[in-house]
Short mmCIF file of C-alpha atoms in Angstrom, two decimals:
data_model
loop_
_atom_site.label_atom_id
_atom_site.label_comp_id
_atom_site.label_asym_id
_atom_site.label_seq_id
_atom_site.Cartn_x
_atom_site.Cartn_y
_atom_site.Cartn_z
CA UNK A 1 -90.75 -39.56 -38.34
CA UNK A 2 -94.48 -40.03 -38.80
CA UNK A 3 -96.44 -42.10 -36.30
CA UNK A 4 -99.13 -44.29 -37.82
CA UNK A 5 -101.83 -46.12 -35.91
CA UNK A 6 -102.66 -49.27 -37.84
CA UNK A 7 -105.25 -51.30 -35.95
CA UNK A 8 -105.30 -54.06 -35.13
CA UNK A 9 -102.61 -56.29 -36.74
CA UNK A 10 -99.31 -55.75 -38.54
CA UNK A 11 -97.74 -58.67 -40.41
CA UNK A 12 -93.99 -58.48 -41.09
CA UNK A 13 -92.93 -60.35 -44.22
CA UNK A 14 -94.68 -60.90 -47.55
CA UNK A 15 -93.51 -64.42 -48.25
CA UNK A 16 -96.04 -67.27 -48.42
CA UNK A 17 -96.52 -67.43 -44.64
CA UNK A 18 -96.93 -63.68 -44.22
CA UNK A 19 -99.37 -63.45 -47.12
CA UNK A 20 -101.32 -66.45 -45.82
CA UNK A 21 -101.47 -64.84 -42.37
CA UNK A 22 -102.82 -61.60 -43.83
CA UNK A 23 -105.41 -63.44 -45.93
CA UNK A 24 -106.59 -65.56 -43.00
CA UNK A 25 -106.84 -62.51 -40.74
CA UNK A 26 -108.97 -60.72 -43.34
CA UNK A 27 -111.18 -63.82 -43.60
CA UNK A 28 -111.89 -63.35 -39.89
CA UNK A 29 -112.73 -59.69 -40.37
CA UNK A 30 -109.54 -58.19 -38.93
CA UNK A 31 -107.83 -55.25 -40.60
CA UNK A 32 -104.22 -56.02 -41.47
CA UNK A 33 -101.20 -54.31 -43.01
CA UNK A 34 -98.17 -56.23 -44.35
CA UNK A 35 -94.66 -54.77 -44.26
CA UNK A 36 -92.10 -56.26 -46.65
CA UNK A 37 -88.42 -55.25 -46.69
CA UNK A 38 -87.89 -56.09 -50.37
CA UNK A 39 -89.13 -53.98 -53.25
CA UNK A 40 -92.18 -55.21 -55.11
CA UNK A 41 -90.16 -55.75 -58.28
CA UNK A 42 -87.16 -57.35 -56.53
CA UNK A 43 -86.02 -60.57 -58.25
CA UNK A 44 -87.11 -63.76 -56.53
CA UNK A 45 -84.80 -66.44 -57.94
CA UNK A 46 -85.50 -70.14 -57.84
CA UNK A 47 -88.55 -72.23 -57.15
CA UNK A 48 -87.64 -72.59 -53.43
CA UNK A 49 -90.59 -74.13 -51.54
CA UNK A 50 -92.58 -76.14 -54.08
CA UNK A 51 -95.04 -78.35 -52.23
CA UNK A 52 -98.38 -77.53 -50.60
CA UNK A 53 -99.99 -80.31 -48.58
CA UNK A 54 -103.70 -81.10 -48.72
CA UNK A 55 -104.37 -79.35 -45.39
CA UNK A 56 -102.57 -76.19 -46.52
CA UNK A 57 -104.67 -76.09 -49.69
CA UNK A 58 -107.85 -76.58 -47.65
CA UNK A 59 -106.87 -73.84 -45.20
CA UNK A 60 -106.23 -71.30 -47.96
CA UNK A 61 -109.29 -72.35 -49.97
CA UNK A 62 -111.50 -71.81 -46.92
CA UNK A 63 -110.39 -68.16 -46.89
CA UNK A 64 -110.59 -67.70 -50.67
CA UNK A 65 -112.07 -70.55 -52.78
CA UNK A 66 -110.69 -69.03 -55.99
CA UNK A 67 -107.19 -69.13 -54.52
CA UNK A 68 -107.54 -72.81 -53.66
CA UNK A 69 -108.50 -73.59 -57.25
CA UNK A 70 -105.68 -71.48 -58.70
CA UNK A 71 -103.04 -73.09 -56.49
CA UNK A 72 -103.97 -76.51 -57.85
CA UNK A 73 -104.45 -75.45 -61.49
CA UNK A 74 -101.12 -73.63 -61.52
CA UNK A 75 -99.39 -76.56 -59.84
CA UNK A 76 -98.78 -80.17 -60.61
CA UNK A 77 -100.35 -83.25 -59.04
CA UNK A 78 -98.02 -85.99 -60.18
CA UNK A 79 -99.42 -89.47 -60.58
CA UNK A 80 -96.66 -91.74 -59.30
CA UNK A 81 -93.97 -92.09 -56.70
CA UNK A 82 -91.23 -94.67 -56.71
CA UNK A 83 -88.18 -95.74 -54.76
CA UNK A 84 -85.02 -97.43 -56.00
CA UNK A 85 -82.12 -99.05 -54.16
CA UNK A 86 -78.68 -99.17 -55.80
CA UNK A 87 -80.29 -98.70 -59.22
CA UNK A 88 -83.09 -101.26 -58.81
CA UNK A 89 -86.71 -100.12 -58.42
CA UNK A 90 -88.17 -101.64 -55.25
CA UNK A 91 -91.43 -99.73 -54.74
CA UNK A 92 -93.90 -97.91 -56.97
CA UNK A 93 -97.32 -96.42 -56.39
CA UNK A 94 -99.38 -94.94 -59.21
CA UNK A 95 -102.73 -93.21 -58.94
CA UNK A 96 -105.10 -91.12 -61.01
CA UNK A 97 -104.99 -87.46 -59.99
CA UNK A 98 -108.37 -86.49 -58.48
CA UNK A 99 -110.50 -83.46 -59.39
CA UNK A 100 -109.16 -80.01 -58.51
CA UNK A 101 -111.35 -79.68 -55.43
CA UNK A 102 -109.96 -82.91 -53.97
CA UNK A 103 -106.27 -82.56 -54.87
CA UNK A 104 -104.02 -84.23 -52.27
CA UNK A 105 -101.29 -81.63 -52.88
CA UNK A 106 -100.01 -79.13 -55.41
CA UNK A 107 -96.41 -78.77 -56.58
CA UNK A 108 -95.59 -75.31 -57.94
CA UNK A 109 -92.76 -72.76 -57.66
CA UNK A 110 -92.86 -70.44 -54.66
CA UNK A 111 -92.85 -67.24 -56.81
CA UNK A 112 -96.06 -68.44 -58.51
CA UNK A 113 -97.52 -69.30 -55.12
CA UNK A 114 -96.69 -65.82 -53.83
CA UNK A 115 -98.21 -64.14 -56.89
CA UNK A 116 -101.48 -65.97 -56.33
CA UNK A 117 -101.46 -65.17 -52.62
CA UNK A 118 -100.80 -61.48 -53.30
CA UNK A 119 -103.79 -61.35 -55.63
CA UNK A 120 -105.95 -63.02 -52.97
CA UNK A 121 -104.76 -60.53 -50.34
CA UNK A 122 -105.63 -57.68 -52.69
CA UNK A 123 -109.13 -59.09 -53.19
CA UNK A 124 -109.50 -59.39 -49.43
CA UNK A 125 -108.41 -55.81 -48.77
CA UNK A 126 -105.06 -56.44 -47.07
CA UNK A 127 -102.51 -53.67 -47.62
CA UNK A 128 -98.91 -54.54 -48.54
CA UNK A 129 -96.18 -51.93 -48.06
CA UNK A 130 -93.08 -52.81 -50.12
CA UNK A 131 -89.54 -51.62 -49.43
CA UNK A 132 -90.39 -51.22 -45.76
CA UNK A 133 -87.90 -53.06 -43.53
CA UNK A 134 -88.46 -53.25 -39.79
CA UNK A 135 -85.68 -51.38 -37.99
CA UNK A 136 -87.03 -51.67 -34.46
CA UNK A 137 -89.85 -53.19 -32.46
CA UNK A 138 -90.99 -52.83 -28.85
CA UNK A 139 -93.97 -54.47 -27.19
CA UNK A 140 -95.91 -53.65 -24.03
CA UNK A 141 -99.10 -54.93 -22.40
CA UNK A 142 -101.00 -52.37 -24.48
CA UNK A 143 -99.60 -53.08 -27.95
CA UNK A 144 -96.61 -52.94 -30.25
CA UNK A 145 -94.52 -50.15 -31.76
CA UNK A 146 -92.84 -51.09 -35.03
CA UNK A 147 -90.27 -48.75 -36.55
CA UNK A 148 -89.43 -48.56 -40.24
CA UNK A 149 -87.34 -46.00 -42.15
CA UNK A 150 -90.57 -44.27 -43.14
CA UNK A 151 -92.64 -44.25 -39.95
CA UNK A 152 -93.44 -45.72 -36.56
CA UNK A 153 -96.49 -47.97 -36.50
CA UNK A 154 -98.57 -48.41 -33.36
CA UNK A 155 -100.62 -51.59 -33.48
CA UNK A 156 -102.42 -53.97 -31.20
CA UNK A 157 -100.51 -57.02 -32.42
CA UNK A 158 -97.66 -57.93 -34.76
CA UNK A 159 -97.00 -61.27 -36.45
CA UNK A 160 -93.40 -61.95 -37.46
CA UNK A 161 -93.33 -63.91 -40.72
CA UNK A 162 -89.98 -62.55 -41.82
CA UNK A 163 -88.07 -65.78 -42.22
CA UNK A 164 -84.93 -67.40 -40.87
CA UNK A 165 -83.16 -64.08 -40.15
CA UNK A 166 -86.27 -62.61 -38.55
CA UNK A 167 -85.85 -59.03 -37.32
CA UNK A 168 -89.02 -59.50 -35.27
CA UNK A 169 -87.64 -62.55 -33.47
CA UNK A 170 -84.41 -60.76 -32.64
CA UNK A 171 -86.28 -57.70 -31.40
CA UNK A 172 -88.27 -59.68 -28.84
CA UNK A 173 -85.17 -61.56 -27.68
CA UNK A 174 -86.22 -65.04 -28.76
CA UNK A 175 -83.57 -67.57 -29.78
CA UNK A 176 -83.70 -70.64 -32.00
CA UNK A 177 -82.41 -73.81 -30.38
CA UNK A 178 -81.72 -77.28 -31.67
CA UNK A 179 -79.21 -79.30 -33.69
CA UNK A 180 -77.82 -78.27 -37.03
CA UNK A 181 -76.55 -81.20 -39.04
CA UNK A 182 -73.10 -81.13 -40.69
CA UNK A 183 -74.52 -83.12 -43.63
CA UNK A 184 -74.87 -81.02 -46.79
CA UNK A 185 -77.48 -81.40 -49.52
CA UNK A 186 -77.35 -79.87 -53.00
CA UNK A 187 -80.57 -78.79 -54.69
CA UNK A 188 -81.00 -77.94 -58.39
CA UNK A 189 -84.05 -76.87 -60.36
CA UNK A 190 -84.16 -78.11 -63.94
CA UNK A 191 -86.51 -76.56 -66.51
CA UNK A 192 -88.92 -78.67 -68.53
CA UNK A 193 -87.78 -79.61 -72.02
CA UNK A 194 -90.94 -80.07 -74.15
CA UNK A 195 -89.06 -82.28 -76.60
CA UNK A 196 -87.94 -84.64 -73.84
CA UNK A 197 -90.59 -84.48 -71.08
CA UNK A 198 -89.62 -85.04 -67.49
CA UNK A 199 -91.18 -87.98 -65.62
CA UNK A 200 -94.28 -86.93 -63.71
CA UNK A 201 -93.31 -88.86 -60.59
CA UNK A 202 -91.54 -88.32 -57.31
CA UNK A 203 -88.52 -90.63 -57.08
CA UNK A 204 -86.11 -91.39 -54.27
CA UNK A 205 -82.92 -93.26 -55.13
CA UNK A 206 -80.95 -94.90 -52.33
CA UNK A 207 -77.22 -95.14 -53.12
CA UNK A 208 -77.78 -94.16 -56.72
CA UNK A 209 -75.03 -95.66 -58.93
CA UNK A 210 -75.51 -92.75 -61.37
CA UNK A 211 -74.29 -90.46 -58.57
CA UNK A 212 -71.50 -92.70 -57.24
CA UNK A 213 -73.71 -94.05 -54.48
CA UNK A 214 -75.17 -90.77 -53.21
CA UNK A 215 -78.87 -90.58 -52.29
CA UNK A 216 -80.93 -88.61 -54.83
CA UNK A 217 -84.48 -87.24 -54.62
CA UNK A 218 -86.31 -85.87 -57.68
CA UNK A 219 -89.65 -84.06 -57.35
CA UNK A 220 -91.53 -82.62 -60.34
CA UNK A 221 -93.29 -79.28 -60.11
CA UNK A 222 -95.12 -77.18 -62.65
CA UNK A 223 -92.45 -76.13 -65.13
CA UNK A 224 -89.56 -78.22 -63.91
CA UNK A 225 -87.93 -80.80 -61.70
CA UNK A 226 -86.31 -80.48 -58.27
CA UNK A 227 -83.13 -82.56 -57.92
CA UNK A 228 -81.88 -82.99 -54.34
CA UNK A 229 -78.51 -84.74 -53.86
CA UNK A 230 -77.19 -85.86 -50.48
CA UNK A 231 -73.52 -84.89 -50.46
CA UNK A 232 -70.77 -87.04 -49.06
CA UNK A 233 -68.84 -85.70 -46.05
CA UNK A 234 -65.90 -84.74 -48.27
CA UNK A 235 -68.03 -83.15 -51.03
CA UNK A 236 -67.88 -79.45 -51.79
CA UNK A 237 -71.55 -78.66 -52.66
CA UNK A 238 -70.58 -75.68 -54.81
CA UNK A 239 -68.06 -77.71 -56.76
CA UNK A 240 -70.63 -80.49 -57.21
CA UNK A 241 -73.12 -77.93 -58.53
CA UNK A 242 -70.47 -76.54 -60.86
CA UNK A 243 -69.93 -80.01 -62.30
CA UNK A 244 -73.67 -80.59 -62.91
CA UNK A 245 -73.12 -80.67 -66.67
CA UNK A 246 -71.17 -83.90 -66.14
CA UNK A 247 -73.62 -85.82 -63.93
CA UNK A 248 -77.07 -84.25 -64.41
CA UNK A 249 -77.76 -85.70 -67.90
CA UNK A 250 -77.53 -89.19 -66.42
CA UNK A 251 -80.50 -88.45 -64.13
CA UNK A 252 -82.76 -87.08 -66.87
CA UNK A 253 -84.38 -88.46 -70.06
CA UNK A 254 -81.99 -88.93 -72.97
CA UNK A 255 -81.60 -85.72 -74.92
CA UNK A 256 -83.06 -83.49 -72.20
CA UNK A 257 -81.85 -79.90 -72.33
CA UNK A 258 -80.66 -80.02 -68.69
CA UNK A 259 -81.20 -76.27 -68.21
CA UNK A 260 -80.50 -75.51 -64.54
CA UNK A 261 -82.62 -72.53 -63.46
CA UNK A 262 -81.50 -72.37 -59.83
CA UNK A 263 -79.14 -74.11 -57.44
CA UNK A 264 -78.50 -73.94 -53.73
CA UNK A 265 -77.26 -76.10 -50.91
CA UNK A 266 -78.38 -76.53 -47.33
CA UNK A 267 -77.74 -78.42 -44.13
CA UNK A 268 -80.50 -80.02 -42.10
CA UNK A 269 -81.84 -77.49 -39.60
CA UNK A 270 -83.84 -78.76 -36.64
CA UNK A 271 -84.24 -75.58 -34.61
CA UNK A 272 -87.25 -74.18 -32.78
CA UNK A 273 -87.73 -70.83 -31.05
CA UNK A 274 -87.75 -70.75 -27.25
CA UNK A 275 -91.28 -69.39 -27.51
CA UNK A 276 -93.58 -68.18 -30.28
CA UNK A 277 -94.73 -64.97 -28.58
CA UNK A 278 -93.19 -62.11 -26.66
CA UNK A 279 -93.76 -61.92 -22.87
CA UNK A 280 -96.80 -59.67 -23.32
CA UNK A 281 -98.54 -61.88 -25.89
CA UNK A 282 -98.54 -59.02 -28.40
CA UNK A 283 -95.99 -60.37 -30.91
CA UNK A 284 -96.44 -63.77 -32.54
CA UNK A 285 -93.92 -65.71 -34.63
CA UNK A 286 -94.91 -67.87 -37.60
CA UNK A 287 -93.08 -69.96 -40.19
CA UNK A 288 -89.29 -69.77 -40.32
CA UNK A 289 -89.28 -66.86 -37.88
CA UNK A 290 -90.18 -69.51 -35.28
CA UNK A 291 -88.63 -72.73 -36.57
CA UNK A 292 -86.35 -74.10 -39.28
CA UNK A 293 -86.68 -77.59 -40.75
CA UNK A 294 -85.00 -79.29 -43.67
CA UNK A 295 -86.92 -79.34 -46.99
CA UNK A 296 -87.51 -83.11 -46.87
CA UNK A 297 -91.20 -83.65 -46.12
CA UNK A 298 -92.07 -80.01 -46.98
CA UNK A 299 -92.36 -79.25 -43.27
CA UNK A 300 -91.18 -75.65 -43.38
CA UNK A 301 -93.79 -74.08 -45.67
CA UNK A 302 -96.69 -76.25 -44.58
CA UNK A 303 -96.07 -75.86 -40.87
CA UNK A 304 -95.88 -72.13 -41.59
CA UNK A 305 -99.34 -72.17 -43.17
CA UNK A 306 -100.62 -74.01 -40.08
CA UNK A 307 -98.96 -71.33 -37.92
CA UNK A 308 -100.70 -68.64 -39.98
CA UNK A 309 -104.10 -70.24 -39.45
CA UNK A 310 -103.50 -70.63 -35.72
CA UNK A 311 -102.26 -67.03 -35.40
CA UNK A 312 -105.33 -65.68 -37.21
CA UNK A 313 -107.61 -67.73 -34.96
CA UNK A 314 -105.75 -66.60 -31.82
CA UNK A 315 -105.98 -62.92 -32.71
CA UNK A 316 -109.66 -63.24 -33.58
CA UNK A 317 -110.50 -65.00 -30.29
CA UNK A 318 -107.87 -63.50 -27.99
CA UNK A 319 -106.28 -66.87 -27.22
CA UNK A 320 -102.65 -65.98 -27.90
CA UNK A 321 -101.34 -68.31 -25.15
CA UNK A 322 -103.21 -71.17 -26.84
CA UNK A 323 -101.48 -70.35 -30.13
CA UNK A 324 -98.07 -70.28 -28.48
CA UNK A 325 -98.53 -73.62 -26.74
CA UNK A 326 -100.10 -75.51 -29.66
CA UNK A 327 -97.74 -74.32 -32.37
CA UNK A 328 -94.63 -74.73 -30.19
CA UNK A 329 -95.71 -78.31 -29.54
CA UNK A 330 -96.20 -78.85 -33.29
CA UNK A 331 -92.77 -77.36 -34.00
CA UNK A 332 -91.14 -79.76 -31.54
CA UNK A 333 -92.94 -82.69 -33.18
CA UNK A 334 -91.71 -81.56 -36.58
CA UNK A 335 -88.19 -81.20 -35.25
CA UNK A 336 -88.35 -84.76 -33.96
CA UNK A 337 -89.69 -85.97 -37.31
CA UNK A 338 -86.94 -84.14 -39.20
CA UNK A 339 -84.39 -85.78 -36.92
CA UNK A 340 -85.78 -89.22 -37.68
CA UNK A 341 -85.67 -88.48 -41.41
CA UNK A 342 -82.06 -87.31 -41.19
CA UNK A 343 -81.02 -90.39 -39.22
CA UNK A 344 -82.57 -92.58 -41.93
CA UNK A 345 -80.97 -90.62 -44.78
CA UNK A 346 -77.48 -90.58 -43.36
CA UNK A 347 -77.64 -94.20 -42.09
CA UNK A 348 -74.53 -93.67 -40.00
CA UNK A 349 -74.85 -96.88 -37.97
CA UNK A 350 -74.33 -100.43 -39.26
CA UNK A 351 -77.81 -101.30 -37.94
CA UNK A 352 -79.51 -98.68 -40.10
CA UNK A 353 -77.55 -99.61 -43.21
CA UNK A 354 -78.35 -103.29 -42.67
CA UNK A 355 -82.04 -102.53 -42.09
CA UNK A 356 -82.24 -100.60 -45.36
CA UNK A 357 -80.51 -103.35 -47.31
CA UNK A 358 -82.69 -106.09 -45.81
CA UNK A 359 -85.83 -104.06 -46.57
CA UNK A 360 -84.66 -103.62 -50.17
CA UNK A 361 -84.15 -107.39 -50.49
CA UNK A 362 -87.59 -108.05 -49.00
CA UNK A 363 -89.45 -105.33 -50.92
CA UNK A 364 -90.34 -107.44 -54.02
CA UNK A 365 -92.27 -109.78 -51.70
CA UNK A 366 -93.23 -107.41 -48.90
CA UNK A 367 -95.26 -104.27 -49.60
CA UNK A 368 -94.59 -103.17 -46.03
CA UNK A 369 -90.82 -103.17 -46.59
CA UNK A 370 -91.23 -101.17 -49.81
CA UNK A 371 -93.55 -98.65 -48.19
CA UNK A 372 -91.10 -98.15 -45.33
CA UNK A 373 -88.21 -97.41 -47.68
CA UNK A 374 -90.47 -95.09 -49.68
CA UNK A 375 -91.70 -93.07 -46.69
CA UNK A 376 -88.88 -93.07 -44.12
CA UNK A 377 -86.75 -90.32 -45.79
CA UNK A 378 -89.48 -87.78 -45.00
CA UNK A 379 -90.15 -88.61 -41.36
CA UNK A 380 -93.44 -89.71 -39.78
CA UNK A 381 -96.71 -88.38 -41.19
CA UNK A 382 -98.32 -87.56 -37.83
CA UNK A 383 -95.89 -84.82 -36.80
CA UNK A 384 -97.75 -81.53 -36.67
CA UNK A 385 -98.68 -81.23 -40.34
CA UNK A 386 -101.71 -83.34 -41.31
CA UNK A 387 -102.15 -84.13 -45.00
CA UNK A 388 -100.14 -85.48 -47.90
CA UNK A 389 -96.38 -85.47 -48.24
CA UNK A 390 -93.76 -86.40 -50.81
#
């Protein structure tokens, strides 16, 4: 096996967080190589993460202004958000989308996001090695050895951005801890139908009568609509997805083609790694390698971009302990916020159900009550990810 010295940083994972990490490292003048287990032409189904907050856009645009512009132009900035309760609209906010350079967010499919990030990494001179899974990793006070089927890499630092099943996290003996909710959610992506356009608004429906009282979130993105259904305890998410032809038309404009391009289901994850570095401060964890949050509030992707920025700064300045402390604290805040969102969504106690109903009754006369019902499903804003949210 060949031994390759690749100074100073190796990034594992070429998803959005890994690509952002590589780009931000190059912006600070550090040489970087990215290892990705999948082949370059491997299919990447579904839109997956679809929402970039204002701060994430600003972070990426600071490294590559062209990328910032492309992420907004290839995405969607919808002009309204609304909330309904048992079929009755109780809150609506409309606004005129601002110029590209002041976009509060961008909603676009993750594969498009990754394509734009890969092009930016190429412009910046970051190397990406495809079909190169990590099969072993060992750190020491002097650096990191990373094994792949092709070679052994000797580097000063490694950043694990390889997702929820992170090989890097396992190799350094770090565990994820925290609650995993039994509540299931079904997510579908529906393609645009030019003859019957989708509404350009984010909508949350409490106890939607069209879905037999289930909570429903719809979020538009460039090219389609995300439909997120909160399952009942006795629901089979796969069976509910299989019956989409029966219930989905009722959620969309009359005559819409209802073409489902992707479906999945998930349970709320609120887990955070014991630590975001190895004992020697040579291996850093970012994104879902270090924490898992539910999609509500777009905390996963956007906290990952913040991790990437902090990791790049730490490796440029040598303050790896500062990275570990700050981003672990942010992850715990996001976990707490996700927990508050889940408690609101599930409304398991009579007090919570009564509070929601009273707020819905008061909303026509109280903007505060309407705003609370509109924002509470996503958790508090000030929880480790500054910027816009759903």
